[in-house]
Short mmCIF file of C-alpha atoms and ligand atoms in Angstrom, two decimals:
data_model
loop_
_atom_site.label_atom_id
_atom_site.label_comp_id
_atom_site.label_asym_id
_atom_site.label_seq_id
_atom_site.Cartn_x
_atom_site.Cartn_y
_atom_site.Cartn_z
CA MET A 1 -235.56 83.09 129.10
CA SER A 2 -236.00 86.54 130.61
CA ARG A 3 -239.13 88.48 129.88
CA ARG A 4 -239.21 92.03 128.58
CA LEU A 5 -242.17 94.35 128.43
CA SER A 6 -242.58 97.75 126.76
CA LEU A 7 -245.72 99.74 126.06
CA LEU A 8 -246.05 102.65 123.66
CA THR A 9 -248.94 105.07 123.97
CA PRO A 10 -250.75 106.03 120.74
CA SER A 11 -250.80 109.71 121.68
CA GLY A 12 -249.51 110.98 118.34
CA ARG A 13 -247.40 109.92 115.39
CA LEU A 14 -244.29 107.87 116.16
CA THR A 15 -241.14 109.87 115.48
CA LEU A 16 -237.52 109.32 114.55
CA GLY A 17 -236.84 109.69 118.30
CA ASN A 18 -239.12 106.72 119.03
CA LEU A 19 -237.37 104.68 116.34
CA LEU A 20 -233.83 105.34 117.51
CA GLY A 21 -234.57 105.47 121.24
CA ALA A 22 -237.21 102.74 121.57
CA LEU A 23 -238.11 100.62 118.51
CA ARG A 24 -234.53 99.78 117.56
CA PRO A 25 -233.53 98.60 121.05
CA MET A 26 -236.86 96.74 121.26
CA ARG A 27 -236.04 94.91 118.04
CA ALA A 28 -232.54 94.06 119.29
CA ALA A 29 -233.97 92.68 122.56
CA GLN A 30 -235.95 90.04 120.66
CA ALA A 31 -232.76 88.00 120.25
CA GLU A 32 -232.32 87.43 123.97
CA ALA A 33 -235.70 87.83 125.68
CA ASP A 34 -239.33 86.79 125.41
CA CYS A 35 -240.68 90.21 124.48
CA PHE A 36 -244.18 91.56 125.09
CA TYR A 37 -244.76 94.84 123.26
CA GLY A 38 -248.04 96.60 123.73
CA ILE A 39 -249.98 99.54 122.48
CA SER A 40 -251.16 101.28 125.63
CA ASP A 41 -254.42 102.52 124.20
CA LEU A 42 -255.97 102.88 127.67
CA HIS A 43 -253.23 105.32 128.65
CA ALA A 44 -254.08 107.39 125.56
CA LEU A 45 -257.50 108.08 127.12
CA THR A 46 -256.00 110.06 130.01
CA THR A 47 -256.13 113.16 127.81
CA PRO A 48 -259.01 114.14 125.50
CA ARG A 49 -258.88 113.12 121.83
CA SER A 50 -261.63 112.12 119.43
CA PRO A 51 -262.43 108.42 118.91
CA GLU A 52 -261.51 108.76 115.21
CA THR A 53 -258.12 110.26 116.04
CA LEU A 54 -257.43 107.56 118.60
CA ARG A 55 -258.51 104.76 116.26
CA GLY A 56 -256.26 106.12 113.53
CA ALA A 57 -253.29 106.44 115.88
CA ILE A 58 -253.75 102.88 117.17
CA THR A 59 -253.95 101.40 113.66
CA GLU A 60 -250.94 103.37 112.48
CA GLN A 61 -248.87 102.44 115.52
CA ALA A 62 -249.84 98.77 115.36
CA THR A 63 -248.76 98.65 111.73
CA LEU A 64 -245.55 100.57 112.40
CA LEU A 65 -244.44 98.22 115.19
CA LEU A 66 -244.72 95.34 112.74
CA ALA A 67 -242.99 97.32 109.99
CA ALA A 68 -240.16 98.07 112.44
CA GLY A 69 -239.39 94.36 112.71
CA LEU A 70 -241.04 93.53 116.03
CA ASP A 71 -242.75 90.47 114.58
CA GLY A 72 -240.61 88.21 116.77
CA SER A 73 -242.50 89.46 119.84
CA THR A 74 -245.92 89.11 121.35
CA LEU A 75 -247.67 92.24 120.07
CA PHE A 76 -250.91 93.31 121.71
CA ARG A 77 -253.33 96.10 122.48
CA GLN A 78 -253.68 96.79 126.17
CA SER A 79 -257.46 97.26 125.95
CA ARG A 80 -257.82 93.75 124.47
CA VAL A 81 -256.33 92.20 127.61
CA PRO A 82 -258.92 93.05 130.28
CA ALA A 83 -256.61 91.91 133.09
CA HIS A 84 -254.80 95.27 132.81
CA ALA A 85 -257.82 97.36 133.79
CA GLU A 86 -258.97 94.83 136.35
CA LEU A 87 -255.66 94.57 138.17
CA ALA A 88 -255.36 98.37 138.02
CA TYR A 89 -258.56 98.61 140.06
CA LEU A 90 -257.32 96.09 142.61
CA LEU A 91 -254.06 98.03 142.96
CA GLU A 92 -256.00 101.28 143.39
CA CYS A 93 -257.26 99.63 146.54
CA VAL A 94 -253.73 99.49 147.92
CA ALA A 95 -252.53 102.85 146.54
CA THR A 96 -253.21 106.11 148.37
CA THR A 97 -254.24 109.48 146.99
CA GLY A 98 -251.28 111.00 148.83
CA GLU A 99 -248.67 109.03 146.94
CA LEU A 100 -250.39 109.52 143.59
CA GLY A 101 -250.53 113.26 144.23
CA ARG A 102 -246.74 113.27 144.57
CA MET A 103 -246.17 111.99 141.03
CA ILE A 104 -244.15 114.62 139.20
CA GLN A 105 -245.67 113.74 135.82
CA PHE A 106 -249.17 114.30 137.20
CA LYS A 107 -248.16 117.62 138.70
CA GLU A 108 -246.59 118.73 135.43
CA LYS A 109 -249.38 117.53 133.17
CA SER A 110 -252.16 118.95 135.33
CA ARG A 111 -250.49 122.33 135.89
CA ARG A 112 -252.30 125.30 134.35
CA GLN A 113 -255.42 123.22 133.69
CA ASP A 114 -258.73 123.81 135.42
CA SER A 115 -259.82 120.24 135.09
CA VAL A 116 -258.05 116.98 134.24
CA ARG A 117 -259.38 113.47 133.86
CA ALA A 118 -259.32 111.29 136.97
CA SER A 119 -257.45 108.71 134.89
CA LEU A 120 -254.50 111.11 134.57
CA PHE A 121 -254.25 110.89 138.36
CA THR A 122 -254.55 107.10 138.51
CA TYR A 123 -252.61 106.09 135.40
CA PRO A 124 -249.41 105.27 137.33
CA VAL A 125 -251.46 102.50 138.98
CA LEU A 126 -252.52 101.17 135.58
CA MET A 127 -248.85 101.25 134.65
CA ALA A 128 -248.04 99.23 137.76
CA ALA A 129 -250.67 96.70 136.69
CA ASP A 130 -249.24 96.60 133.14
CA ILE A 131 -245.89 95.62 134.58
CA LEU A 132 -246.80 93.36 137.50
CA LEU A 133 -249.13 91.19 135.39
CA TYR A 134 -246.19 89.95 133.33
CA ARG A 135 -243.77 89.31 136.20
CA PRO A 136 -240.79 90.70 134.30
CA THR A 137 -237.56 90.42 136.24
CA GLN A 138 -236.08 93.65 135.02
CA VAL A 139 -237.71 96.79 133.70
CA PRO A 140 -235.49 99.23 131.84
CA VAL A 141 -236.74 102.77 132.37
CA GLY A 142 -235.65 106.24 131.43
CA ASP A 143 -235.40 108.98 134.03
CA ASP A 144 -238.90 110.33 133.43
CA GLN A 145 -240.51 107.01 134.37
CA ARG A 146 -238.35 106.21 137.38
CA GLN A 147 -240.80 107.53 139.97
CA HIS A 148 -243.59 105.43 138.46
CA LEU A 149 -241.43 102.33 138.64
CA GLU A 150 -240.70 103.03 142.28
CA LEU A 151 -244.44 103.33 142.86
CA THR A 152 -244.88 99.96 141.12
CA ARG A 153 -242.41 98.37 143.53
CA ASP A 154 -244.06 100.08 146.52
CA LEU A 155 -247.51 98.84 145.52
CA ALA A 156 -246.28 95.30 144.87
CA LEU A 157 -244.52 95.18 148.22
CA ARG A 158 -247.51 96.61 150.10
CA PHE A 159 -249.86 94.16 148.39
CA ASN A 160 -247.58 91.21 149.21
CA THR A 161 -247.25 92.28 152.84
CA THR A 162 -250.97 92.90 153.26
CA TYR A 163 -252.44 90.02 151.28
CA GLY A 164 -249.68 87.50 150.65
CA GLU A 165 -246.93 86.96 148.08
CA VAL A 166 -248.50 87.47 144.66
CA PHE A 167 -246.20 89.84 142.83
CA THR A 168 -242.56 89.64 141.83
CA LEU A 169 -240.81 92.91 142.56
CA PRO A 170 -239.29 94.09 139.28
CA GLU A 171 -235.75 95.34 139.41
CA ILE A 172 -235.31 98.81 138.00
CA THR A 173 -232.45 98.97 135.55
CA VAL A 174 -231.11 102.04 133.85
CA PRO A 175 -230.67 101.30 130.16
CA PRO A 176 -227.33 102.26 128.63
CA ALA A 177 -227.43 105.87 127.50
CA GLY A 178 -229.36 105.47 124.28
CA ALA A 179 -230.06 107.82 121.46
CA ARG A 180 -231.84 110.93 122.64
CA VAL A 181 -233.11 112.77 119.62
CA MET A 182 -233.89 116.42 120.16
CA ASP A 183 -236.49 118.59 118.42
CA LEU A 184 -235.12 120.14 115.24
CA ALA A 185 -236.75 123.52 115.84
CA GLU A 186 -236.19 123.63 119.61
CA PRO A 187 -233.09 121.50 120.21
CA ASP A 188 -233.27 121.92 124.00
CA ARG A 189 -236.32 119.68 124.17
CA LYS A 190 -236.83 116.06 123.19
CA MET A 191 -238.37 115.28 119.81
CA SER A 192 -241.86 114.18 120.80
CA LYS A 193 -244.85 112.58 119.15
CA SER A 194 -247.14 115.01 120.92
CA GLY A 195 -245.01 118.13 120.40
CA PRO A 196 -245.15 120.67 117.57
CA ASP A 197 -244.88 119.04 114.15
CA GLY A 198 -242.26 121.30 112.58
CA GLY A 199 -239.26 120.08 114.55
CA SER A 200 -240.34 116.48 114.74
CA ILE A 201 -239.76 113.88 112.00
CA ALA A 202 -242.63 111.39 111.87
CA LEU A 203 -241.70 107.88 110.75
CA LEU A 204 -244.16 108.17 107.88
CA ASP A 205 -243.00 111.61 106.68
CA PRO A 206 -242.27 111.42 102.94
CA PRO A 207 -238.74 112.38 101.77
CA ASP A 208 -239.67 115.94 100.76
CA VAL A 209 -241.16 116.63 104.19
CA VAL A 210 -238.01 115.25 105.88
CA ARG A 211 -235.91 117.47 103.59
CA ARG A 212 -237.93 120.57 104.48
CA LYS A 213 -237.85 119.92 108.23
CA VAL A 214 -234.10 119.26 108.27
CA ALA A 215 -233.47 122.33 106.08
CA ARG A 216 -235.27 124.45 108.67
CA ALA A 217 -233.51 122.86 111.64
CA VAL A 218 -232.03 125.37 114.08
CA THR A 219 -228.21 125.58 113.99
CA ASP A 220 -226.18 128.62 115.09
CA SER A 221 -224.30 131.53 113.56
CA GLU A 222 -220.81 130.07 113.81
CA THR A 223 -218.89 129.83 110.53
CA GLY A 224 -215.42 128.58 109.73
CA PRO A 225 -213.78 125.19 109.36
CA ASP A 226 -214.67 123.96 112.89
CA ALA A 227 -218.34 124.99 112.94
CA VAL A 228 -219.57 121.43 112.41
CA ARG A 229 -218.74 119.85 115.76
CA ALA A 230 -220.63 118.32 118.66
CA ALA A 231 -220.94 120.46 121.80
CA ARG A 232 -224.23 119.68 123.54
CA ALA A 233 -224.49 122.85 125.66
CA ALA A 234 -223.07 125.46 123.29
CA LYS A 235 -224.32 124.00 120.00
CA PRO A 236 -227.44 121.92 120.73
CA GLY A 237 -228.91 122.10 117.20
CA VAL A 238 -225.72 121.15 115.37
CA THR A 239 -224.93 118.43 117.93
CA ASN A 240 -228.37 116.93 117.42
CA LEU A 241 -227.92 116.83 113.64
CA ILE A 242 -224.49 115.18 114.00
CA GLU A 243 -225.95 112.57 116.37
CA ILE A 244 -228.93 111.83 114.13
CA LEU A 245 -226.53 111.39 111.21
CA ALA A 246 -224.40 108.96 113.23
CA ALA A 247 -227.43 107.02 114.49
CA CYS A 248 -228.60 106.63 110.89
CA GLY A 249 -225.27 105.17 109.82
CA GLY A 250 -223.62 108.32 108.47
CA SER A 251 -220.72 110.46 109.66
CA ALA A 252 -220.06 114.19 109.87
CA ASP A 253 -216.32 113.65 109.35
CA GLY A 254 -215.05 115.98 106.65
CA ILE A 255 -218.26 118.06 106.56
CA THR A 256 -217.53 121.75 107.11
CA THR A 257 -220.77 123.62 106.36
CA TYR A 258 -224.23 123.45 107.90
CA GLY A 259 -225.72 123.16 104.41
CA ALA A 260 -223.68 120.05 103.66
CA LEU A 261 -224.48 118.64 107.11
CA LYS A 262 -228.20 119.06 106.51
CA THR A 263 -227.97 117.37 103.12
CA ALA A 264 -226.14 114.42 104.68
CA VAL A 265 -228.67 114.20 107.52
CA THR A 266 -231.61 114.28 105.09
CA ASP A 267 -230.09 111.53 102.92
CA ALA A 268 -229.32 109.33 105.95
CA VAL A 269 -232.76 109.77 107.52
CA VAL A 270 -234.57 109.15 104.23
CA ALA A 271 -232.48 106.00 103.67
CA GLU A 272 -233.29 104.86 107.22
CA LEU A 273 -237.03 105.44 106.82
CA GLU A 274 -237.47 104.17 103.28
CA PRO A 275 -237.47 100.39 103.96
CA LEU A 276 -239.67 100.93 107.03
CA GLN A 277 -242.17 102.95 105.00
CA GLU A 278 -242.15 100.34 102.26
CA ARG A 279 -242.99 97.57 104.76
CA TYR A 280 -245.60 99.85 106.30
CA ARG A 281 -247.35 100.31 102.94
CA ALA A 282 -247.39 96.56 102.31
CA LEU A 283 -248.82 95.89 105.79
CA ALA A 284 -251.35 98.72 105.55
CA ALA A 285 -252.66 97.06 102.38
CA ASP A 286 -253.34 93.91 104.41
CA PRO A 287 -255.09 95.15 107.58
CA VAL A 288 -256.59 91.73 108.28
CA HIS A 289 -253.10 90.31 108.74
CA VAL A 290 -252.18 93.09 111.18
CA THR A 291 -255.38 92.55 113.15
CA GLU A 292 -254.69 88.81 113.34
CA VAL A 293 -251.16 89.32 114.64
CA TYR A 294 -252.49 91.52 117.46
CA ALA A 295 -255.39 89.17 118.20
CA ARG A 296 -252.95 86.25 118.59
CA GLY A 297 -250.74 88.42 120.79
CA ALA A 298 -253.66 89.41 123.04
CA GLU A 299 -254.64 85.77 123.34
CA ARG A 300 -251.18 84.86 124.63
CA CYS A 301 -251.25 87.85 127.00
CA ARG A 302 -254.57 86.71 128.42
CA GLU A 303 -253.10 83.26 129.08
CA VAL A 304 -249.92 84.61 130.66
CA THR A 305 -251.68 87.16 132.89
CA ALA A 306 -254.72 85.12 133.99
CA PRO A 307 -252.97 83.25 136.85
CA VAL A 308 -251.49 86.48 138.23
CA LEU A 309 -254.84 88.25 138.21
CA ALA A 310 -256.56 85.21 139.73
CA ALA A 311 -253.97 85.06 142.51
CA ALA A 312 -254.40 88.76 143.28
CA ARG A 313 -258.20 88.49 143.35
CA SER A 314 -258.18 85.47 145.57
CA ALA A 315 -255.58 86.94 147.95
CA MET A 316 -257.84 89.96 148.47
CA GLY A 317 -260.85 87.81 149.29
CA LEU A 318 -262.73 88.12 146.02
P1 AMP B 1 -242.98 108.59 124.36
O1 AMP B 1 -243.09 108.88 122.89
O2 AMP B 1 -242.45 109.75 125.14
O3 AMP B 1 -244.23 107.98 124.91
O4 AMP B 1 -241.85 107.47 124.52
C1 AMP B 1 -241.96 106.19 123.98
C2 AMP B 1 -240.57 105.57 123.91
O5 AMP B 1 -239.77 106.25 122.93
C3 AMP B 1 -239.76 105.65 125.19
O6 AMP B 1 -238.98 104.47 125.29
C4 AMP B 1 -238.87 106.84 125.01
O7 AMP B 1 -237.67 106.75 125.74
C5 AMP B 1 -238.60 106.79 123.51
N1 AMP B 1 -238.42 108.16 122.99
C6 AMP B 1 -239.40 109.08 122.85
N2 AMP B 1 -238.92 110.22 122.33
C7 AMP B 1 -237.59 110.02 122.16
C8 AMP B 1 -236.52 110.86 121.65
N3 AMP B 1 -236.75 112.09 121.22
N4 AMP B 1 -235.28 110.33 121.61
C9 AMP B 1 -235.05 109.06 122.03
N5 AMP B 1 -236.00 108.23 122.51
C10 AMP B 1 -237.26 108.71 122.58
#
């Protein structure tokens, strides 16, 4: 059985974009692969946030992954599997500052800041460790992570050449064009868990909040019988609403006004989120169960990754 790995960083509240673009495909993958899904809490430390905020985000995300139906996978917290941090250090000893300095994400995230954490510079190496520890054959990545995946392959190859064959080089695959949900207030940018709240629907937003956010969604000034149509470049806001409606099982066919479109989108999104929120409430009332699921997951991760870490250590002479 093939192995699949995905990590989600608790850097904010999971959004409708995360559900349609990540959690849903992750749930579907459980039918055909041995899935490892992690909460990359170490990656969340690359930017400052208070311990209370981080703890809250981790608990919420852990519960949401279960509520989203990922209980057929090995669920774990990255910080509870020490092999991640340890292999990251070993890989830092084969990475160079030059190649890390060329990472576009680092350049973008550190721009206009006087000082950034050293971990923001090295996190692509931690990401390489996250992946290589599990020896997945294929890693599906979106465009924004492609450079990091190439770095992962470069590091694995350099390690193998220098110290001996330890790592399997993961194949980079481009997932089929999935849902890409845009921000409701600024439809030219992706809906993001760390972006402004107004244009972003959080998975735990109650129905009245969803209604208000959709009602305020940016459209355009076109009127007439053909105003409700998809045209990504000319009508980004309306296109986004039509796509969200379709992804939530509805259809814009026969809808002619933006008001009616927004009502349909609200109803579809609320219907999509309701069962998830109900499961979330039940799970949140039983935190011990959630903790146990993740503890079992971490245990399996420690077993699976131990031989890889041991081989890397030994190859380097430790
Ligand atoms: P991020 O929230 O950017 O850390 O991404 C976590 C996962 O959710 C990745 O698989 C992303 O591709 C997916 N994702 C995040 N935002 C969106 C969005 N607005 N539309 C579709 N997928 C998204």
